GROMACS .gro file of C-alpha atoms in nm:
model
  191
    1UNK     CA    1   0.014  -2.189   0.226
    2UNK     CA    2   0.311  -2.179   0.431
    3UNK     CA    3   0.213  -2.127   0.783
    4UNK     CA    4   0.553  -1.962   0.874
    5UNK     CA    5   0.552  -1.731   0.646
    6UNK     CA    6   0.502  -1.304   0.585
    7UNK     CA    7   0.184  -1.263   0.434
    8UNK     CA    8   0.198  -0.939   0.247
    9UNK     CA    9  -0.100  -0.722   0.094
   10UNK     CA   10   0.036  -0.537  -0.250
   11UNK     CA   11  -0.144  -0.305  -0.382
   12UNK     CA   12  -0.116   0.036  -0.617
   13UNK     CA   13  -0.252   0.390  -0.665
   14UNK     CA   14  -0.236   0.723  -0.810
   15UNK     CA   15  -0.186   1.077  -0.723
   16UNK     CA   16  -0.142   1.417  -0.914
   17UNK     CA   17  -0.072   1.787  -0.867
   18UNK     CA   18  -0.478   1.813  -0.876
   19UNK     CA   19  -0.581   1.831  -0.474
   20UNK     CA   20  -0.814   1.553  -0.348
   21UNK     CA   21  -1.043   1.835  -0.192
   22UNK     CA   22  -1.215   1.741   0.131
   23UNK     CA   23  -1.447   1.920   0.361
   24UNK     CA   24  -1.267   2.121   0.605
   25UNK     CA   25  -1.333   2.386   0.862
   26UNK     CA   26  -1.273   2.750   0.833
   27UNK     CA   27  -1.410   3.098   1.026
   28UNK     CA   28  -1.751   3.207   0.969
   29UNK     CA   29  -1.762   3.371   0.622
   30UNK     CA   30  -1.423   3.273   0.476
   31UNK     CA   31  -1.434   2.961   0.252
   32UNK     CA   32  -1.104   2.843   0.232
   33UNK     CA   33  -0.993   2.854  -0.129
   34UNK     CA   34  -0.731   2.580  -0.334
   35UNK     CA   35  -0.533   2.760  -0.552
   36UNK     CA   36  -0.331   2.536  -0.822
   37UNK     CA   37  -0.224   2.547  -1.177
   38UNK     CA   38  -0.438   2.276  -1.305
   39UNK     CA   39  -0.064   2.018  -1.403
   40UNK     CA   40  -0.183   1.697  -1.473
   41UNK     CA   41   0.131   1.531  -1.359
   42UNK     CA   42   0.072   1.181  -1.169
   43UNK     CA   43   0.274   0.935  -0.955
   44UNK     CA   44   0.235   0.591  -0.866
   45UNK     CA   45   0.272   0.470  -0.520
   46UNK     CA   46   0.306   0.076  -0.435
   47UNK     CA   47   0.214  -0.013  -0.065
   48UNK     CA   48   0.316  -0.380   0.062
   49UNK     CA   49   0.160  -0.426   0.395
   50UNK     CA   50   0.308  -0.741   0.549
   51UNK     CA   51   0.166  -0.953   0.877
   52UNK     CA   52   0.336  -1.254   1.046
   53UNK     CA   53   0.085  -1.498   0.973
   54UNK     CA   54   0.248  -1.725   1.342
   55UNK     CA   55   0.368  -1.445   1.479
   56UNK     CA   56   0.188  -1.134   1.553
   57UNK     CA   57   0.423  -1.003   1.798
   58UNK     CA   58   0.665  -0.885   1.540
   59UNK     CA   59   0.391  -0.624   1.426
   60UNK     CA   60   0.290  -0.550   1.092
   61UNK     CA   61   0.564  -0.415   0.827
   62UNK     CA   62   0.509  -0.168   0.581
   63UNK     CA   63   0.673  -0.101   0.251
   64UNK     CA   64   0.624   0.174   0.047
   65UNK     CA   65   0.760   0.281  -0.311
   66UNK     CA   66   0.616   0.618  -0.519
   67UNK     CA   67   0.755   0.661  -0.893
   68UNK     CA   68   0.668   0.913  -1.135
   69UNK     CA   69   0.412   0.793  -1.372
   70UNK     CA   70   0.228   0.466  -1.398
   71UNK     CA   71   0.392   0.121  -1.279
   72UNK     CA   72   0.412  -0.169  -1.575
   73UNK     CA   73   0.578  -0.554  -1.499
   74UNK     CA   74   0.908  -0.340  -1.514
   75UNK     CA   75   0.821  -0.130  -1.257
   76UNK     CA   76   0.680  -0.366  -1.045
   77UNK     CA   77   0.915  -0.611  -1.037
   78UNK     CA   78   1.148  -0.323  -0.893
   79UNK     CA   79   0.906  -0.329  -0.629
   80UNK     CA   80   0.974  -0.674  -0.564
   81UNK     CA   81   1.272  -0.658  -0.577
   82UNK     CA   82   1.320  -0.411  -0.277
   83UNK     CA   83   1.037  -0.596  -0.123
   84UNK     CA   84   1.284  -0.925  -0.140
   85UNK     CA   85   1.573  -0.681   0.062
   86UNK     CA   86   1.290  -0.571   0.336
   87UNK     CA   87   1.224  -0.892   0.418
   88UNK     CA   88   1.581  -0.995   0.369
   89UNK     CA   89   1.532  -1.423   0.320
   90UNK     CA   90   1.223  -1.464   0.520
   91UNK     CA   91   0.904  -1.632   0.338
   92UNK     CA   92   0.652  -1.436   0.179
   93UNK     CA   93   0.318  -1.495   0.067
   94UNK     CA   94   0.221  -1.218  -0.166
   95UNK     CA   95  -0.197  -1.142  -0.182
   96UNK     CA   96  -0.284  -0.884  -0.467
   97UNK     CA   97  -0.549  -0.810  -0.750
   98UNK     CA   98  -0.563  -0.920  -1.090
   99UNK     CA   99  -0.392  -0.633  -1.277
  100UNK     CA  100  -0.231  -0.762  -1.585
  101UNK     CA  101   0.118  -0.632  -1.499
  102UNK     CA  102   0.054  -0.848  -1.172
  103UNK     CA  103   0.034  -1.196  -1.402
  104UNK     CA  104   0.196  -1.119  -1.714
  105UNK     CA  105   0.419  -1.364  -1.890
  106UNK     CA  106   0.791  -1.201  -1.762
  107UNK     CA  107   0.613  -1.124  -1.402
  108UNK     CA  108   0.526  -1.523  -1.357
  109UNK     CA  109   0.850  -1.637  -1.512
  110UNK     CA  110   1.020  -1.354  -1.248
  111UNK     CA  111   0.858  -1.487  -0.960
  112UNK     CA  112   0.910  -1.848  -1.103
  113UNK     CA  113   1.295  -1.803  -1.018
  114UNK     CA  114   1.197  -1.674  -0.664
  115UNK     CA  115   1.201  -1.933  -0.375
  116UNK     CA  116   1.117  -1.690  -0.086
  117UNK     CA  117   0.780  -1.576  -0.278
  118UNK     CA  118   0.442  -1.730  -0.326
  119UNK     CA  119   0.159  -1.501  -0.517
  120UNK     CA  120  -0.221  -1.559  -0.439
  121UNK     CA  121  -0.497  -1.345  -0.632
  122UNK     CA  122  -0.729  -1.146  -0.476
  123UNK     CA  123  -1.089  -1.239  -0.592
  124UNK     CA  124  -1.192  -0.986  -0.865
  125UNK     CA  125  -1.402  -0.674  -0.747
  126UNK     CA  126  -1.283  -0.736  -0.445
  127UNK     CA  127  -1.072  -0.431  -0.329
  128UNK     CA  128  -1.264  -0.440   0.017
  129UNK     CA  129  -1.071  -0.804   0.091
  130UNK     CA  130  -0.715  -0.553   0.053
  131UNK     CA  131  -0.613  -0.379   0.383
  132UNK     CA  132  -0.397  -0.125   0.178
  133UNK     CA  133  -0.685   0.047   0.037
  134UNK     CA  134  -0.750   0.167   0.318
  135UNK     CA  135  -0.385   0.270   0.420
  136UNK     CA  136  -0.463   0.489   0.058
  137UNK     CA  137  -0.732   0.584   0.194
  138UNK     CA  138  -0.605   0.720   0.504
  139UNK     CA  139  -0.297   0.887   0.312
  140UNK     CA  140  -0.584   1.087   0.086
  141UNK     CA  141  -0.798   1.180   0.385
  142UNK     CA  142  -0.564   1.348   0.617
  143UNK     CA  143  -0.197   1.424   0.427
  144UNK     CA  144  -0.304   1.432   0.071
  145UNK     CA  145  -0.639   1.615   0.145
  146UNK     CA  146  -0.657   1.943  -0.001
  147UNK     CA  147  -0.298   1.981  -0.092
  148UNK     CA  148  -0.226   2.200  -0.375
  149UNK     CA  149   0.128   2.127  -0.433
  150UNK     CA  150   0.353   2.268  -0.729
  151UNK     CA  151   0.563   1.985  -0.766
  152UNK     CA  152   0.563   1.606  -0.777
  153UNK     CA  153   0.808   1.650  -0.483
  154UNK     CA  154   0.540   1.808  -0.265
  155UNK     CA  155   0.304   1.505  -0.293
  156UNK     CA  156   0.592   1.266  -0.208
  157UNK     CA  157   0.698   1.463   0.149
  158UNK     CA  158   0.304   1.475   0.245
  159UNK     CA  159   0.294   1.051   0.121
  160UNK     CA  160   0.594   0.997   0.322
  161UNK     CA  161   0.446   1.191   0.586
  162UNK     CA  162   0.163   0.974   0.622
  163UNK     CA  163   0.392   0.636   0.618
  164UNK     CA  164   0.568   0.752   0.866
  165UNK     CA  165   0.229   0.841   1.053
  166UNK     CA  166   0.111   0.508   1.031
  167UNK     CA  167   0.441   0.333   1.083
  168UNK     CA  168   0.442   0.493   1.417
  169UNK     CA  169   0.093   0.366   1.518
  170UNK     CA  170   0.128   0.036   1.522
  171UNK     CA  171  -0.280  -0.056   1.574
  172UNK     CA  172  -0.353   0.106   1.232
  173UNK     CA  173  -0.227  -0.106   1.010
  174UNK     CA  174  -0.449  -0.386   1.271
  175UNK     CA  175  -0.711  -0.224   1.199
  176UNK     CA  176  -0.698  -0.197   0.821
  177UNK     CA  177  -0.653  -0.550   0.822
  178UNK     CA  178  -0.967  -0.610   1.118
  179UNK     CA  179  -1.177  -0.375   0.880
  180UNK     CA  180  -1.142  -0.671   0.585
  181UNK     CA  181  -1.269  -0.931   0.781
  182UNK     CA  182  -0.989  -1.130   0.702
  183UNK     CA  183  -0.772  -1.315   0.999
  184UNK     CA  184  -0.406  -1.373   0.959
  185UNK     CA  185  -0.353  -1.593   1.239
  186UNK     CA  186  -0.544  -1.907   1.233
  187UNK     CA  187  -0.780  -2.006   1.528
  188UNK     CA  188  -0.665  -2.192   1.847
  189UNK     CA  189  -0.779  -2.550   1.812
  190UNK     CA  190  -1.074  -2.656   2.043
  191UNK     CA  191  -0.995  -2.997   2.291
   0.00000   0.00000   0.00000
């Protein structure tokens, strides 16, 4: 693995017009109610949490892309793509999970013609070894939670909301990553 090098957690997941209901507080004797018209209508966000692995310094990077729909190798290589303009030239070392659209035949022969990016697989059932669940997780606890929005358009200002949240704390993403277990930066050798 190059050791001068971005290594970035990818990872994808869904939201609809249906509100992820969470406990909330209210006055004595008035339940708060969700009203909403039952649309089925979904998005697909992509989150691509980045950490220097020499450097931590320059602070983690996040990258964030929501679509209507599902994402295929299409989609995700669009991802990539803008991905390849954040980090404009720098090395990355991509870590996600074994989706099919992640290793399919015209995703490795993509990434093939791609000298600033290196993919390595997350083990399977492993979604606790991926920092940006819990970024999702975060984003469906406090902006998503209980949000009974009309329109696609009202999930996407409450998502970018919560980016913007956590892109302004910069110890959160830390501690998404410290909550994995996993170190970035390798230890100090002992004389």
């Amino acid at each position: 693995m190059n050791t001068r090098a971005w290594i970035v957690f990818l990872d994808e997941s869904g939201v609809s017009l249906l509100p992820q209901v969470r406990r909330t507080y209210a006055p004595r004797g008035r339940t708060p109610l969700l009203r909403h018209r039952l649309n089925w209508k979904r998005a697909s966000m992509a989150g691509a949490l980045g950490f220097h692995s020499t450097d931590p310094d320059r602070g983690p990077r996040l990258c964030f892309h929501l679509k209507p729909g599902s994402y295929d190798t299409a989609g995700l290589i669009e991802v990539l793509e803008q991905m390849k303009v954040f980090y404009r030239g720098e090395r990355v070392v991509l870590v996600w999970d074994g989706l099919s659209a992640h290793w399919s035949r015209a995703m490795r022969a993509w990434v093939a013609e791609q000298d600033w990016l290196t993919l390595e697989r997350l083990p399977a059932y492993a979604p606790e070894l991926n920092p940006v669940e819990l970024l999702w997780s975060s984003l469906k606890k406090r902006e998503l939670a209980n949000l009974a929005g009309d329109h696609l358009a009202d999930v996407a200002d409450a998502t970018e909301q919560g980016i913007h949240r956590i892109n302004h704390n910069p110890q959160l993403p830390w501690s998404f990553l410290a909550h994995t277990g996993l170190t970035i930066h390798p230890p100090t050798p002992q004389n």
